[in-house]
PDB file of C-alpha atoms and ligand atoms in Angstrom:
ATOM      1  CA  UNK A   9     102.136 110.782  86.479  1.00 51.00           C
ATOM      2  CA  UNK A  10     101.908 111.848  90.008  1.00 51.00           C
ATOM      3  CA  UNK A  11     101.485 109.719  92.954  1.00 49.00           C
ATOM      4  CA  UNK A  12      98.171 111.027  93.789  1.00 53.00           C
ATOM      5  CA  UNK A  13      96.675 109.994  90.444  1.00 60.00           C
ATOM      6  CA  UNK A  14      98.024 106.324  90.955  1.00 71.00           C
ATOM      7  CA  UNK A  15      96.212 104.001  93.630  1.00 77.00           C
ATOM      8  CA  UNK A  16      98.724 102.542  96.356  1.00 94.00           C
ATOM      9  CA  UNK A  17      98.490  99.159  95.657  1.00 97.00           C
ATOM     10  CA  UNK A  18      98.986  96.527  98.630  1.00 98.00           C
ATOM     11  CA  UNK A  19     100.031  93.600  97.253  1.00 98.00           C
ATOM     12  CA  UNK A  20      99.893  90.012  98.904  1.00 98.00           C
ATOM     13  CA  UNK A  21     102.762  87.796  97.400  1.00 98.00           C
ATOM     14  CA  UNK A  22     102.460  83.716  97.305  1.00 98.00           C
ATOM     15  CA  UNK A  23     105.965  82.269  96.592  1.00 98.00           C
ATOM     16  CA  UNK A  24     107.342  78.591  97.436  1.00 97.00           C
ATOM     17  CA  UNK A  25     111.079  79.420  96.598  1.00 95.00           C
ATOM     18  CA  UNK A  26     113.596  81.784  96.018  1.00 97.00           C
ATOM     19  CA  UNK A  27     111.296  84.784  95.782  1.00 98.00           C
ATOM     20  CA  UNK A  28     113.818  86.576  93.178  1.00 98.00           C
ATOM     21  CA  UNK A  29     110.618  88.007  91.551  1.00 98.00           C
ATOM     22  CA  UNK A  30     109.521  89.130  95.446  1.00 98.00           C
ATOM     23  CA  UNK A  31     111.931  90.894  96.132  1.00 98.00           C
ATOM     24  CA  UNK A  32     112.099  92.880  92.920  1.00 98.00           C
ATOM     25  CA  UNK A  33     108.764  93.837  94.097  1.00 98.00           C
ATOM     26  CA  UNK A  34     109.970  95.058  97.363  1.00 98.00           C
ATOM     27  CA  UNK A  35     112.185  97.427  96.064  1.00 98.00           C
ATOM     28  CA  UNK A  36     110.413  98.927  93.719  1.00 98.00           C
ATOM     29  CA  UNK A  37     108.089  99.416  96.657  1.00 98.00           C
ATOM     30  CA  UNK A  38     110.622 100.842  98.620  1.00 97.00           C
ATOM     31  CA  UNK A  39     112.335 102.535  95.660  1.00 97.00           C
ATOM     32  CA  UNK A  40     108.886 104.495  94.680  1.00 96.00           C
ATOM     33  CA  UNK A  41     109.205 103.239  91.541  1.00 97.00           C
ATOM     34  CA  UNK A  42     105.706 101.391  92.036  1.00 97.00           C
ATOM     35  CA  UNK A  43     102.947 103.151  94.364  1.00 97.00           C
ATOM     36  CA  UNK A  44     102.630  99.827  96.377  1.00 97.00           C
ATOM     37  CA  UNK A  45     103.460  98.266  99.690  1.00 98.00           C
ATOM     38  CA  UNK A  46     103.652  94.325 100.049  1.00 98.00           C
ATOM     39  CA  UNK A  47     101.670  93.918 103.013  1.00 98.00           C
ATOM     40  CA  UNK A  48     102.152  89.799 103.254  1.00 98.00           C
ATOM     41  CA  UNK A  49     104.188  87.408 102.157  1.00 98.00           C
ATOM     42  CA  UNK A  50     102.743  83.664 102.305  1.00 98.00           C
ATOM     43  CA  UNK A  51     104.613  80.240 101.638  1.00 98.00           C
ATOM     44  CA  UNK A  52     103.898  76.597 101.308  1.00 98.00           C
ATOM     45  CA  UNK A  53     107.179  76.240 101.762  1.00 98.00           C
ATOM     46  CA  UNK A  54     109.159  77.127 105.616  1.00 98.00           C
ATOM     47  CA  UNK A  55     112.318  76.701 104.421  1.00 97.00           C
ATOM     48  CA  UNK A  56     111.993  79.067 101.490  1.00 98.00           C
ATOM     49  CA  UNK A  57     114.108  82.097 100.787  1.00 98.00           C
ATOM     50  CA  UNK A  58     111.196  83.314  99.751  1.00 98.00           C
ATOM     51  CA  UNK A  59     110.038  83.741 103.767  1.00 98.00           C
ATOM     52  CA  UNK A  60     113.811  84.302 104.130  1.00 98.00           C
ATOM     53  CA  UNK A  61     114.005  87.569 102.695  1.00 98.00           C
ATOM     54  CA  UNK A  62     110.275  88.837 103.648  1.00 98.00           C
ATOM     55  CA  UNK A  63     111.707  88.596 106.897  1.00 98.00           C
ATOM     56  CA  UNK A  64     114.808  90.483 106.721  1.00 98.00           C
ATOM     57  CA  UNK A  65     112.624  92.881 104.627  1.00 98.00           C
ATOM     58  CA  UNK A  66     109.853  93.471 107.768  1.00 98.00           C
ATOM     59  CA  UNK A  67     107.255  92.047 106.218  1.00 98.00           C
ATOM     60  CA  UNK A  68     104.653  90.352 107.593  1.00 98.00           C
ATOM     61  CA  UNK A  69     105.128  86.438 106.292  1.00 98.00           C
ATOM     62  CA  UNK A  70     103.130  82.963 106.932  1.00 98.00           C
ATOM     63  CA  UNK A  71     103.656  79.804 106.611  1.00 98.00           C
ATOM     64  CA  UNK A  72     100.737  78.200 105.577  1.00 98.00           C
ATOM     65  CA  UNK A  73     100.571  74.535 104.297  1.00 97.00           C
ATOM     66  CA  UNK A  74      99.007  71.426 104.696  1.00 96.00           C
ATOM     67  CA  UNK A  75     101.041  70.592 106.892  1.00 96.00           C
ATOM     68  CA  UNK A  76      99.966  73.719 109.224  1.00 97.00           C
ATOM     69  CA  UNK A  77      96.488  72.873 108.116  1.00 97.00           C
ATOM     70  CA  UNK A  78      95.640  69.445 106.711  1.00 97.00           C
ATOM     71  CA  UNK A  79      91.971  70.546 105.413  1.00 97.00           C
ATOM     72  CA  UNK A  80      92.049  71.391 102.843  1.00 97.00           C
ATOM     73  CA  UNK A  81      89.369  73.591 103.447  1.00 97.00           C
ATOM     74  CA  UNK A  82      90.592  74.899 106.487  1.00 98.00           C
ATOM     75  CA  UNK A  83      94.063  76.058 104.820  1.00 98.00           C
ATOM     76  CA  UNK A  84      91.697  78.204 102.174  1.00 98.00           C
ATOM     77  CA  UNK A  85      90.335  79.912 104.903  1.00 98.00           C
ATOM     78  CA  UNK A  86      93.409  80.718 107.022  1.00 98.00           C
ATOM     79  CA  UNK A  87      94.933  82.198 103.756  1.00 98.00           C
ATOM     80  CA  UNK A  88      91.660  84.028 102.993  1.00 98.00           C
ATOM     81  CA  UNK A  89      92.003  85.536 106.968  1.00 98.00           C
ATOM     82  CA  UNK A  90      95.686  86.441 106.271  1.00 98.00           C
ATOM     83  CA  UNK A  91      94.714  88.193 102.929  1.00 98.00           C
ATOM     84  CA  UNK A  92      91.755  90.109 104.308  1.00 98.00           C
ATOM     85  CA  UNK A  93      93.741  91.222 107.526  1.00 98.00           C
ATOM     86  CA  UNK A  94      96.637  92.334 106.144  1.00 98.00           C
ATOM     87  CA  UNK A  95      94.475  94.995 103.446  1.00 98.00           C
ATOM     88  CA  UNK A  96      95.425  93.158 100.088  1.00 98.00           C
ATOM     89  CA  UNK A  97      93.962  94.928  97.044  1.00 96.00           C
ATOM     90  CA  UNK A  98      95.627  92.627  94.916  1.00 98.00           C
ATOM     91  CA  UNK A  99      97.571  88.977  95.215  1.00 98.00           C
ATOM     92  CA  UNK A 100     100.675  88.472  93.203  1.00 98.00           C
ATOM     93  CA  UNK A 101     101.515  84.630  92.360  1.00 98.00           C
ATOM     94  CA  UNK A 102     105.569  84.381  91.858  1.00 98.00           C
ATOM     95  CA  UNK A 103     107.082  81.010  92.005  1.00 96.00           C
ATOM     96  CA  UNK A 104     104.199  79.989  94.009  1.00 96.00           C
ATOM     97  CA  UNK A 105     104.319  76.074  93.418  1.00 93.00           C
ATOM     98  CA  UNK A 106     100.508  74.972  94.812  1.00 94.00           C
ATOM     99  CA  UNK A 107      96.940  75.868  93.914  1.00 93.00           C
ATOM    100  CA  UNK A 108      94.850  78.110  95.598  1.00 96.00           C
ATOM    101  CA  UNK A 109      91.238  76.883  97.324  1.00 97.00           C
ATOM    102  CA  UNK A 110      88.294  78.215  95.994  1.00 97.00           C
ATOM    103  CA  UNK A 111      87.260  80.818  98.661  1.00 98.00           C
ATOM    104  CA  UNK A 112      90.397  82.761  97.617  1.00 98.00           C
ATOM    105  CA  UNK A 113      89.461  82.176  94.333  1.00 97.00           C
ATOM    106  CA  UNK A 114      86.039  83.722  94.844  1.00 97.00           C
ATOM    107  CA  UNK A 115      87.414  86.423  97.595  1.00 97.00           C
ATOM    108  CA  UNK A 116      90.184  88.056  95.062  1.00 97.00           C
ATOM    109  CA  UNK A 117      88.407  86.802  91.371  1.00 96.00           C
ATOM    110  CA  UNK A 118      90.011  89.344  88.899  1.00 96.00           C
ATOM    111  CA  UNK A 119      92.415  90.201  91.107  1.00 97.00           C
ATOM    112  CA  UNK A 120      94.970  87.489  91.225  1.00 98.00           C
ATOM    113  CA  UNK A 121      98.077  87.053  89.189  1.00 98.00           C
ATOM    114  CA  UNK A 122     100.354  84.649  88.074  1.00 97.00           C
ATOM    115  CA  UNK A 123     104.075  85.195  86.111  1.00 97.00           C
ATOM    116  CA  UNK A 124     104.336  82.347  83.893  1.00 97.00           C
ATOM    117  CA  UNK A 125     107.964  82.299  81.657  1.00 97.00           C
ATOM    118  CA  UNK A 126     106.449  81.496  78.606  1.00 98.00           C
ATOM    119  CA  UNK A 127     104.541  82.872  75.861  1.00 98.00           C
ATOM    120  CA  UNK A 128     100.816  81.361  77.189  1.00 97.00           C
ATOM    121  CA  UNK A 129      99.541  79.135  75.833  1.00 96.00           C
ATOM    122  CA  UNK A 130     102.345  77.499  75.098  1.00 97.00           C
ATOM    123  CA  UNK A 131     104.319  75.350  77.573  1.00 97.00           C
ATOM    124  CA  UNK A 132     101.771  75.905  79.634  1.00 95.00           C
ATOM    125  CA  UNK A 133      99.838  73.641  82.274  1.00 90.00           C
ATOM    126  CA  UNK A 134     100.231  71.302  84.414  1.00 89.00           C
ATOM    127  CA  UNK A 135     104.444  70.148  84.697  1.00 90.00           C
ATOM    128  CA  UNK A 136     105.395  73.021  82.746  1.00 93.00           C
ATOM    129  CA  UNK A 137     107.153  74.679  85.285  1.00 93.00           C
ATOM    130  CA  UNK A 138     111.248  76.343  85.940  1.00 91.00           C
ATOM    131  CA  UNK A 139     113.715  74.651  83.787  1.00 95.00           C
ATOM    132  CA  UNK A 140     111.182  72.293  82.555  1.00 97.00           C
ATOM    133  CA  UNK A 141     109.530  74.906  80.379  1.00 97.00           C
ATOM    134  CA  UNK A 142     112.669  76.409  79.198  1.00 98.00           C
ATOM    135  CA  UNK A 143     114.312  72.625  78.487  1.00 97.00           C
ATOM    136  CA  UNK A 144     110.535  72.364  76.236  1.00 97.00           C
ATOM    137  CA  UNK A 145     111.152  75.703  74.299  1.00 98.00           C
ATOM    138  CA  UNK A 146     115.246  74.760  73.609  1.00 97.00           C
ATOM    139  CA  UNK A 147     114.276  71.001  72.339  1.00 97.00           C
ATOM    140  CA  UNK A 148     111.264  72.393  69.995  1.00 98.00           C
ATOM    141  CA  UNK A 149     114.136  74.568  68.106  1.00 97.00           C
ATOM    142  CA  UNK A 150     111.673  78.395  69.085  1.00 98.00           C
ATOM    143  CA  UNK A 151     113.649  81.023  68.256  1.00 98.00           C
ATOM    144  CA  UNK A 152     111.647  83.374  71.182  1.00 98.00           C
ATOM    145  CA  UNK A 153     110.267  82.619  74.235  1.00 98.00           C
ATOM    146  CA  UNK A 154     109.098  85.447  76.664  1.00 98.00           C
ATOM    147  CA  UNK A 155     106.928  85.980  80.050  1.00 98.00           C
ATOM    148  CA  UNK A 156     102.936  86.305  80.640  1.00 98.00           C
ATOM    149  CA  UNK A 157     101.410  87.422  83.407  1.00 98.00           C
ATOM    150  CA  UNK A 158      97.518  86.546  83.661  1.00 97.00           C
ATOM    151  CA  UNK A 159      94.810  85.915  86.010  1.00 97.00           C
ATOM    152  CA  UNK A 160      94.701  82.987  87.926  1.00 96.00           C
ATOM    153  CA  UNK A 161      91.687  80.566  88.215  1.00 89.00           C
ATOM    154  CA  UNK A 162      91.245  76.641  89.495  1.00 87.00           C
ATOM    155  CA  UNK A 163      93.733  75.183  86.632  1.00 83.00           C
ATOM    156  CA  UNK A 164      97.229  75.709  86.126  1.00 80.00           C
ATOM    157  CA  UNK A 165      98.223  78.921  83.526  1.00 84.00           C
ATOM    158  CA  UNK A 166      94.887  79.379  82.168  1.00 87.00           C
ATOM    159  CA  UNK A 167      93.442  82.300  83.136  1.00 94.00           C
ATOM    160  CA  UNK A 168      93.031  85.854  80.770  1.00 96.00           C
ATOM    161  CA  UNK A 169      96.277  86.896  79.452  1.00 97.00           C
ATOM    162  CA  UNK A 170      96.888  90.906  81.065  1.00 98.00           C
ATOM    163  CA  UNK A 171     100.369  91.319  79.716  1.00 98.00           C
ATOM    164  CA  UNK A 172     103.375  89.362  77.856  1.00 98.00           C
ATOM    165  CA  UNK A 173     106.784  89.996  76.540  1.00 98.00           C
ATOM    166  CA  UNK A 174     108.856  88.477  73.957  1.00 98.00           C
ATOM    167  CA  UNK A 175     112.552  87.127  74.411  1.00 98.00           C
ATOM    168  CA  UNK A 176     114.923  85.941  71.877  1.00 98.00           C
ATOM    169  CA  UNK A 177     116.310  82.174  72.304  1.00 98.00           C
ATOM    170  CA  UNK A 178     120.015  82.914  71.472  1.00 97.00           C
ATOM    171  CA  UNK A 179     122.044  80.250  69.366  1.00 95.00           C
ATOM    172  CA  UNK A 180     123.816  78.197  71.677  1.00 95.00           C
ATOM    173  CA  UNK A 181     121.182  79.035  74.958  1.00 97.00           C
ATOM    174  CA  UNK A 182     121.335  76.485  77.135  1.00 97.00           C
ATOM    175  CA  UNK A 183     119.063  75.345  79.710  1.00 97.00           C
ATOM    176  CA  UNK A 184     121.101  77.960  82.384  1.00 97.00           C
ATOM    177  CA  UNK A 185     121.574  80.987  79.962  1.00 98.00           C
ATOM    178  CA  UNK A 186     117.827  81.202  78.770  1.00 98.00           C
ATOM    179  CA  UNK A 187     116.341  80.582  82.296  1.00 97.00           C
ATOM    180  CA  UNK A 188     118.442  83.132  83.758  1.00 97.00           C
ATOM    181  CA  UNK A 189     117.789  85.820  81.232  1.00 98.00           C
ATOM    182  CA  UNK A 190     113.880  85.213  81.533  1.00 98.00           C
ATOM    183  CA  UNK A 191     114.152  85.651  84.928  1.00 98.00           C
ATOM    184  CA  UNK A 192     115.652  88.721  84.961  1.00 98.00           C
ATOM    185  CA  UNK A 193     113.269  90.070  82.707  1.00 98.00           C
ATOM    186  CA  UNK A 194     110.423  88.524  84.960  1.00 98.00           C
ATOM    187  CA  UNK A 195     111.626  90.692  87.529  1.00 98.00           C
ATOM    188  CA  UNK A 196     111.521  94.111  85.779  1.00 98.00           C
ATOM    189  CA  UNK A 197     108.217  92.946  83.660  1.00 98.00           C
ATOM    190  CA  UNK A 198     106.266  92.122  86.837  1.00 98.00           C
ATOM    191  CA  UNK A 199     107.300  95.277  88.734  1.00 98.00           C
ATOM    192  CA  UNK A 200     106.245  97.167  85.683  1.00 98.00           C
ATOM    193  CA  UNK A 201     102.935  95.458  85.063  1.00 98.00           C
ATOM    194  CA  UNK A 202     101.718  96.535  88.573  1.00 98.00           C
ATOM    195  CA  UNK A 203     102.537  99.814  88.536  1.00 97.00           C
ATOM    196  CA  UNK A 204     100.648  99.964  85.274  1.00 97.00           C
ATOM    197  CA  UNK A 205      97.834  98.361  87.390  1.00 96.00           C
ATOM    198  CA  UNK A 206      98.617 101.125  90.167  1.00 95.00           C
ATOM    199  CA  UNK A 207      98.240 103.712  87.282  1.00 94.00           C
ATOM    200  CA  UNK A 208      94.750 102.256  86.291  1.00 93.00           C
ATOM    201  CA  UNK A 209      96.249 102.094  82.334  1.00 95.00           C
ATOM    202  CA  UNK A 210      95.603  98.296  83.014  1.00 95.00           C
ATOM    203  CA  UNK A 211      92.533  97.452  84.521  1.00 94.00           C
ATOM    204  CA  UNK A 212      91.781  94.538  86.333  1.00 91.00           C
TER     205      UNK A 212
HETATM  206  C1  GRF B   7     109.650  82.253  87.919  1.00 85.15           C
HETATM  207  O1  GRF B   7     110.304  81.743  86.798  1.00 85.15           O
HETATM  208  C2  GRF B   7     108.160  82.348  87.657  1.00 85.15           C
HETATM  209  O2  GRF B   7     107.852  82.614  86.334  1.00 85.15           O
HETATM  210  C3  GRF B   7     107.683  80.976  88.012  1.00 85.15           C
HETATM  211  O3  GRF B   7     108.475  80.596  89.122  1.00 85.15           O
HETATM  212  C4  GRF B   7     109.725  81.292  89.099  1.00 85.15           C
HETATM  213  C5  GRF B   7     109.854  81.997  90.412  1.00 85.15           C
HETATM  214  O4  GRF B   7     111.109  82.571  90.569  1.00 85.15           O
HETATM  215  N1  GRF B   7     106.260  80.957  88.238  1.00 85.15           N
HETATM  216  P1  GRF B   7     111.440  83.428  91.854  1.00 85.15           P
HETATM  217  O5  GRF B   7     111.108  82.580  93.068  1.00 85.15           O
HETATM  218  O6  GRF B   7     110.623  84.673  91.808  1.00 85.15           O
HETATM  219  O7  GRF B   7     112.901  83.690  91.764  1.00 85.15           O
END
């Protein structure tokens, strides 16, 4: 496909942490393997890597929290201000550890993602978060696990399921081993799912 059939995609990320799935977005940017440009980074979280490494990258980050903005309601509406200003078509959820207010909700419905490593529904939810969900797959004896990415709405990992992959729980995974090599996968899967949003073969 050539670049002028794909739309450039500017993508707001939200991420609280290490931003591993970030920054795989970033270079792809950069690489032109995905027709996109991450236009703003936003945190919960100041000392995050996360903001970290969106700064060493150039791009534009915020720290926005409840701490910046104890209303509730008036920390929706900075992040809506951030999101509108910097162009965002689309918002990418990766690691980001709080929910979003409803006037994003409403501003970008349809339009915001989430990478969840699990196979939604399961280990799913409230909780179900990092090691926790791969310390619930390795005690219930699953012999595959995976990634989802899906919309996001007011509750945790609920919204419509756009895209999932399937990974094999190894005998002998541990905790370390299967987090590490969902991750990794995370990274490629969610680069890939937006440049098949880019490409229009998923639509939103
Ligand atoms: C990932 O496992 C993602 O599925 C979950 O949070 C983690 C974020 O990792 N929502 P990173 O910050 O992108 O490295």
């Amino acid at each position: 496909m050539k670049s002028e059939d794909t739309k450039k995609l500017h993508i707001a990320i939200f991420a609280s942490h290490t931003g591993t799935n970030m920054q795989a977005i970033i270079d792809a940017c950069r690489r032109g393997d995905l027709n996109g440009e991450v236009c703003a980074v936003i945190s919960n979280n100041s000392d995050s890597r996360a903001l970290e490494k969106a700064r060493i990258a150039g791009i534009p980050e915020y720290y926005l929290s409840n701490k910046t903005y104890p209303e509730e309601d008036e920390l929706d509406e900075a992040i809506c201000k951030v999101l509108t200003e910097s162009g965002a078509d689309i918002v990418a959820l990766a690691g980001y550890m709080k929910k979003l207010g409803p006037k994003v909700l409403k501003q970008y419905k349809g339009r915001i993602l989430n990478i969840h490593p699990s196979l939604l529904p399961k280990y799913g939810g409230k909780g179900m978060y990092g090691i926790h969900v791969h310390r619930a797959v390795i005690d219930a004896g699953e012999k595959t696990t995976g990634v989802t990415i899906h919309l996001v709405e007011e509750e945790y990992d609920t919204g419509k399921i756009i895209r999932q992959c399937e990974i094999e729980v190894l005998e002998g995974d541990t905790i370390d081993t299967l987090s590490k090599r969902v991750l990794e996968r995370e990274n490629a899967f969610y680069v890939e799912t937006l440049k098949l949003i880019s490409e229009a073969v998923i639509k939103l």
